[in-house]
Tab-separated table of C-alpha atoms in Angstrom:
chain	number	residue	atom	x	y	z
Q	1	LYS	CA	-11.628	-14.863	2.413
Q	2	GLN	CA	-7.757	-13.946	1.279
Q	3	GLU	CA	-5.920	-13.210	4.280
Q	4	VAL	CA	-2.113	-12.522	4.229
Q	5	THR	CA	0.036	-13.291	7.069
Q	6	GLN	CA	4.262	-11.977	7.424
Q	7	ILE	CA	6.284	-13.837	9.821
Q	8	PRO	CA	8.334	-12.723	11.890
Q	9	ALA	CA	6.658	-9.390	12.873
Q	10	ALA	CA	10.703	-8.524	13.326
Q	11	LEU	CA	13.983	-9.201	12.527
Q	12	SER	CA	17.431	-8.136	13.842
Q	13	VAL	CA	20.428	-9.251	11.834
Q	14	PRO	CA	23.971	-8.541	11.896
Q	15	GLU	CA	25.146	-6.412	8.881
Q	16	GLY	CA	26.321	-8.315	5.750
Q	17	GLU	CA	23.878	-11.234	6.535
Q	18	ASN	CA	21.471	-12.612	3.974
Q	19	LEU	CA	18.443	-12.994	5.488
Q	20	VAL	CA	14.572	-14.113	3.866
Q	21	LEU	CA	11.409	-12.755	4.686
Q	22	ASN	CA	8.134	-14.990	4.566
Q	23	CYS	CA	4.904	-13.934	3.495
Q	24	SER	CA	2.058	-16.667	3.438
Q	25	PHE	CA	-1.343	-16.430	1.795
Q	26	THR	CA	-4.682	-17.855	2.118
Q	27	ASP	CA	-5.849	-18.350	-1.506
Q	28	SER	CA	-3.886	-19.054	-4.588
Q	29	ALA	CA	-6.444	-17.227	-7.055
Q	30	ILE	CA	-4.200	-13.988	-7.209
Q	31	TYR	CA	-2.754	-12.023	-10.071
Q	32	ASN	CA	0.156	-10.654	-8.683
Q	33	LEU	CA	2.051	-10.673	-5.170
Q	34	GLN	CA	4.126	-7.108	-4.520
Q	35	TRP	CA	6.907	-6.402	-1.984
Q	36	PHE	CA	7.024	-2.513	-0.498
Q	37	ARG	CA	9.260	-0.926	1.807
Q	38	GLN	CA	8.205	1.322	4.366
Q	39	ASP	CA	10.662	3.725	6.094
Q	40	PRO	CA	9.732	4.819	9.601
Q	41	GLY	CA	6.705	7.369	9.086
Q	42	LYS	CA	6.915	7.737	5.453
Q	43	GLY	CA	5.290	6.486	2.043
Q	44	LEU	CA	5.590	3.011	0.878
Q	45	THR	CA	8.151	1.799	-1.792
Q	46	SER	CA	7.697	-0.915	-4.413
Q	47	LEU	CA	10.518	-3.281	-4.148
Q	48	LEU	CA	9.086	-6.113	-6.533
Q	49	LEU	CA	6.023	-7.260	-8.387
Q	50	ILE	CA	5.592	-11.041	-9.283
Q	51	GLN	CA	2.430	-11.876	-11.525
Q	52	SER	CA	0.741	-15.191	-10.678
Q	53	SER	CA	2.694	-16.999	-13.794
Q	54	GLN	CA	5.683	-16.111	-12.656
Q	55	ARG	CA	8.467	-17.880	-10.007
Q	56	GLU	CA	10.404	-14.955	-9.151
Q	57	GLN	CA	11.673	-11.411	-9.801
Q	58	THR	CA	15.285	-10.181	-8.869
Q	59	SER	CA	16.361	-6.393	-8.778
Q	60	GLY	CA	20.005	-6.080	-7.211
Q	61	ARG	CA	20.484	-7.602	-3.812
Q	62	LEU	CA	16.226	-8.560	-3.877
Q	63	ASN	CA	14.868	-11.630	-4.976
Q	64	ALA	CA	11.625	-12.468	-4.350
Q	65	SER	CA	10.228	-15.934	-5.262
Q	66	LEU	CA	6.507	-16.972	-5.501
Q	67	ASP	CA	4.966	-20.418	-4.783
Q	68	LYS	CA	0.981	-19.944	-5.758
Q	69	SER	CA	0.435	-23.379	-4.943
Q	70	SER	CA	1.897	-23.452	-1.629
Q	71	GLY	CA	0.113	-19.932	-0.661
Q	72	ARG	CA	3.810	-18.404	-0.049
Q	73	SER	CA	6.452	-15.381	-1.195
Q	74	THR	CA	9.704	-15.094	-0.178
Q	75	LEU	CA	11.867	-12.052	0.148
Q	76	TYR	CA	15.743	-12.825	-0.081
Q	77	ILE	CA	18.098	-10.228	0.466
Q	78	ALA	CA	21.978	-10.589	-0.241
Q	79	ALA	CA	24.179	-8.831	1.625
Q	80	SER	CA	22.445	-7.007	4.274
Q	81	GLN	CA	22.946	-3.170	5.273
Q	82	PRO	CA	22.083	-0.780	7.596
Q	83	GLY	CA	20.124	0.983	5.085
Q	84	ASP	CA	18.088	-1.680	4.645
Q	85	SER	CA	16.702	-1.524	7.927
Q	86	ALA	CA	12.760	-0.757	7.603
Q	87	THR	CA	9.420	-2.583	7.316
Q	88	TYR	CA	8.260	-4.797	4.643
Q	89	LEU	CA	5.306	-5.211	3.347
Q	90	CYS	CA	3.998	-7.978	1.216
Q	91	ALA	CA	0.573	-7.554	-0.477
Q	92	VAL	CA	-1.804	-9.424	-3.287
Q	93	ALA	CA	-3.902	-8.821	-5.948
Q	94	PRO	CA	-6.676	-11.551	-5.713
Q	95	ARG	CA	-9.011	-12.435	-8.445
Q	96	ALA	CA	-12.165	-12.437	-6.332
Q	97	GLY	CA	-14.258	-9.252	-6.397
Q	98	ASN	CA	-14.850	-6.069	-8.662
Q	99	ASN	CA	-12.444	-3.937	-6.447
Q	100	ARG	CA	-9.076	-5.624	-7.506
Q	101	LYS	CA	-7.643	-4.055	-4.411
Q	102	LEU	CA	-4.660	-5.444	-2.458
Q	103	ILE	CA	-4.419	-7.667	0.883
Q	104	TRP	CA	-1.838	-6.784	2.891
Q	105	GLY	CA	0.286	-8.249	5.155
Q	106	LEU	CA	1.380	-6.356	8.628
Q	107	GLY	CA	5.156	-6.221	7.790
Q	108	THR	CA	8.373	-7.227	8.868
Q	109	SER	CA	10.293	-4.788	10.677
Q	110	LEU	CA	13.978	-5.324	9.697
Q	111	GLY	CA	16.648	-3.811	11.937
Q	112	VAL	CA	20.080	-4.627	10.543
Q	113	ASN	CA	22.824	-3.386	12.722
Q	114	PRO	CA	26.318	-2.139	11.662
A	1	GLU	CA	8.830	11.954	-12.733
A	2	ALA	CA	6.058	9.937	-12.423
A	3	GLN	CA	4.696	10.167	-8.938
A	4	VAL	CA	1.943	10.493	-6.362
A	5	THR	CA	1.709	13.395	-4.508
A	6	GLN	CA	-0.800	14.459	-1.583
A	7	ASN	CA	-0.930	17.375	0.496
A	8	PRO	CA	-1.040	18.487	2.933
A	9	ARG	CA	2.275	15.605	4.739
A	10	TYR	CA	0.821	16.595	8.367
A	11	LEU	CA	-2.276	18.056	9.655
A	12	ILE	CA	-3.062	18.750	12.907
A	13	THR	CA	-6.955	19.878	13.324
A	14	VAL	CA	-9.520	19.491	15.842
A	15	THR	CA	-12.606	17.644	15.775
A	16	GLY	CA	-15.817	18.584	13.664
A	17	LYS	CA	-13.621	21.054	11.405
A	18	LYS	CA	-13.820	19.816	7.534
A	19	LEU	CA	-10.395	19.472	5.881
A	20	THR	CA	-9.603	18.087	2.153
A	21	VAL	CA	-6.641	15.853	1.889
A	22	THR	CA	-5.214	16.105	-1.982
A	23	CYS	CA	-3.865	13.302	-3.981
A	24	SER	CA	-2.564	13.577	-7.957
A	25	GLN	CA	-0.973	11.487	-10.408
A	26	ASN	CA	0.748	11.931	-13.476
A	27	MET	CA	0.766	8.299	-15.146
A	28	ASN	CA	-2.569	8.868	-16.390
A	29	HIS	CA	-3.914	5.679	-14.453
A	30	GLU	CA	-7.347	5.048	-14.006
A	31	TYR	CA	-7.419	3.153	-10.993
A	32	MET	CA	-6.942	5.326	-7.576
A	33	SER	CA	-7.527	4.832	-4.098
A	34	TRP	CA	-7.294	5.760	-0.145
A	35	TYR	CA	-5.934	3.625	2.857
A	36	ARG	CA	-5.353	4.556	6.146
A	37	GLN	CA	-2.906	2.814	8.251
A	38	ASP	CA	-2.627	2.000	11.932
A	39	PRO	CA	-0.382	-0.125	14.340
A	40	GLY	CA	-1.957	-3.405	14.439
A	41	LEU	CA	-4.547	-3.103	11.622
A	42	GLY	CA	-2.101	-2.679	8.643
A	43	LEU	CA	-3.207	-1.076	5.687
A	44	ARG	CA	-7.070	-0.544	4.856
A	45	GLN	CA	-8.946	0.693	1.990
A	46	ILE	CA	-10.962	3.658	2.671
A	47	TYR	CA	-12.821	4.517	-1.008
A	48	TYR	CA	-11.603	3.409	-4.548
A	49	SER	CA	-12.025	4.802	-8.188
A	50	MET	CA	-12.061	2.859	-11.072
A	51	ASN	CA	-12.084	5.764	-13.316
A	52	VAL	CA	-13.815	9.645	-13.794
A	53	GLU	CA	-17.054	9.659	-11.960
A	54	VAL	CA	-16.412	6.697	-10.780
A	55	THR	CA	-15.866	5.511	-6.990
A	56	ASP	CA	-16.705	3.225	-4.450
A	57	LYS	CA	-16.394	2.108	-0.556
A	58	GLY	CA	-13.252	-0.040	0.277
A	59	ASP	CA	-13.378	-1.638	3.739
A	60	VAL	CA	-13.443	1.470	5.909
A	61	PRO	CA	-15.662	4.378	4.779
A	62	GLU	CA	-17.643	5.739	7.186
A	63	GLY	CA	-16.735	9.218	8.042
A	64	TYR	CA	-15.032	9.961	4.905
A	65	LYS	CA	-16.257	10.995	0.992
A	66	VAL	CA	-14.499	11.298	-1.969
A	67	SER	CA	-14.600	12.281	-5.472
A	68	ARG	CA	-13.160	12.078	-9.048
A	69	LYS	CA	-13.651	14.987	-11.497
A	70	GLU	CA	-10.925	14.567	-13.372
A	71	LYS	CA	-8.494	11.603	-13.654
A	72	ARG	CA	-5.910	13.038	-12.055
A	73	ASN	CA	-6.873	13.849	-9.039
A	74	PHE	CA	-8.571	12.133	-6.241
A	75	PRO	CA	-9.209	14.119	-3.088
A	76	LEU	CA	-10.437	12.288	0.248
A	77	ILE	CA	-12.845	14.825	1.964
A	78	LEU	CA	-13.379	14.499	6.052
A	79	GLU	CA	-16.456	16.295	6.356
A	80	SER	CA	-16.665	16.327	10.370
A	81	PRO	CA	-13.325	14.609	11.683
A	82	SER	CA	-13.062	12.846	14.748
A	83	PRO	CA	-10.228	11.534	17.175
A	84	ASN	CA	-10.426	7.972	15.899
A	85	GLN	CA	-9.678	9.257	12.049
A	86	THR	CA	-6.309	9.992	13.511
A	87	SER	CA	-4.184	8.140	11.180
A	88	LEU	CA	-1.648	7.674	8.276
A	89	TYR	CA	-3.367	8.314	4.953
A	90	PHE	CA	-1.763	7.341	1.689
A	91	CYS	CA	-2.899	7.727	-1.683
A	92	ALA	CA	-2.220	4.708	-4.468
A	93	SER	CA	-2.713	4.745	-8.884
A	94	ARG	CA	-2.110	2.156	-10.895
A	95	LYS	CA	-3.129	1.532	-14.607
A	96	GLY	CA	-6.673	0.065	-15.260
A	97	GLY	CA	-6.427	-3.908	-14.755
A	98	ALA	CA	-5.526	-5.635	-11.674
A	99	VAL	CA	-1.966	-7.222	-12.827
A	100	ASN	CA	-0.169	-3.601	-12.614
A	101	GLU	CA	1.924	-2.326	-10.277
A	102	GLN	CA	0.196	0.001	-7.446
A	103	PHE	CA	2.230	3.303	-6.825
A	104	PHE	CA	2.212	5.271	-3.262
A	105	GLY	CA	2.277	9.132	-2.024
A	106	PRO	CA	4.166	9.764	0.367
A	107	GLY	CA	1.338	9.954	3.108
A	108	THR	CA	-0.526	12.180	4.932
A	109	ARG	CA	-0.302	12.112	8.943
A	110	LEU	CA	-3.343	13.548	10.399
A	111	THR	CA	-3.624	14.039	13.689
A	112	VAL	CA	-7.733	15.046	14.814
A	113	LEU	CA	-7.434	16.520	18.724
């Protein structure tokens, strides 16, 4: 059974720091992995999607990597800003099953202090 | 603008009073689903639909119903809401095929008293 874990659950950094958020999954048979951002009480915004055949994706100050063999993904945020404060969720699309539903981590709550 | 919309965004109701949360997408996506999000439990799928008239249960379907009469709409129905259905609900959609990006609605905050 696929399980997704995100560590740490919460992280607080000063503005300007580079930081890495971690996501691990137990079954490497996936179609893709997605990183989302969620602001308090609000919806989810897709940040990056990495297909299983890819190693990384970049968007602005964000870079996500995928290592399927070790079951790990990282989200790198460069030069963090207070506006980056949010909860970051990762989700995998497993190959097993007909539903093709996403399997979610519980998220990392990030606070960037001015 | 490509988007998933949900209504209402906030709802406070009482136990047993039937309600419907609407979901609509304008991207011609085949796959739609409903999730609920609860502290410490994360996002859990309630129901999903592969296409028009094709729906199936997710992980936590008890107490919910759905229908998919049109491709763009996927309403969530609570026939007799109970306090344990107080939660944040999200509708999502994507193109058919598991490799495609999933898009989410803004969420509906439901409180059942």
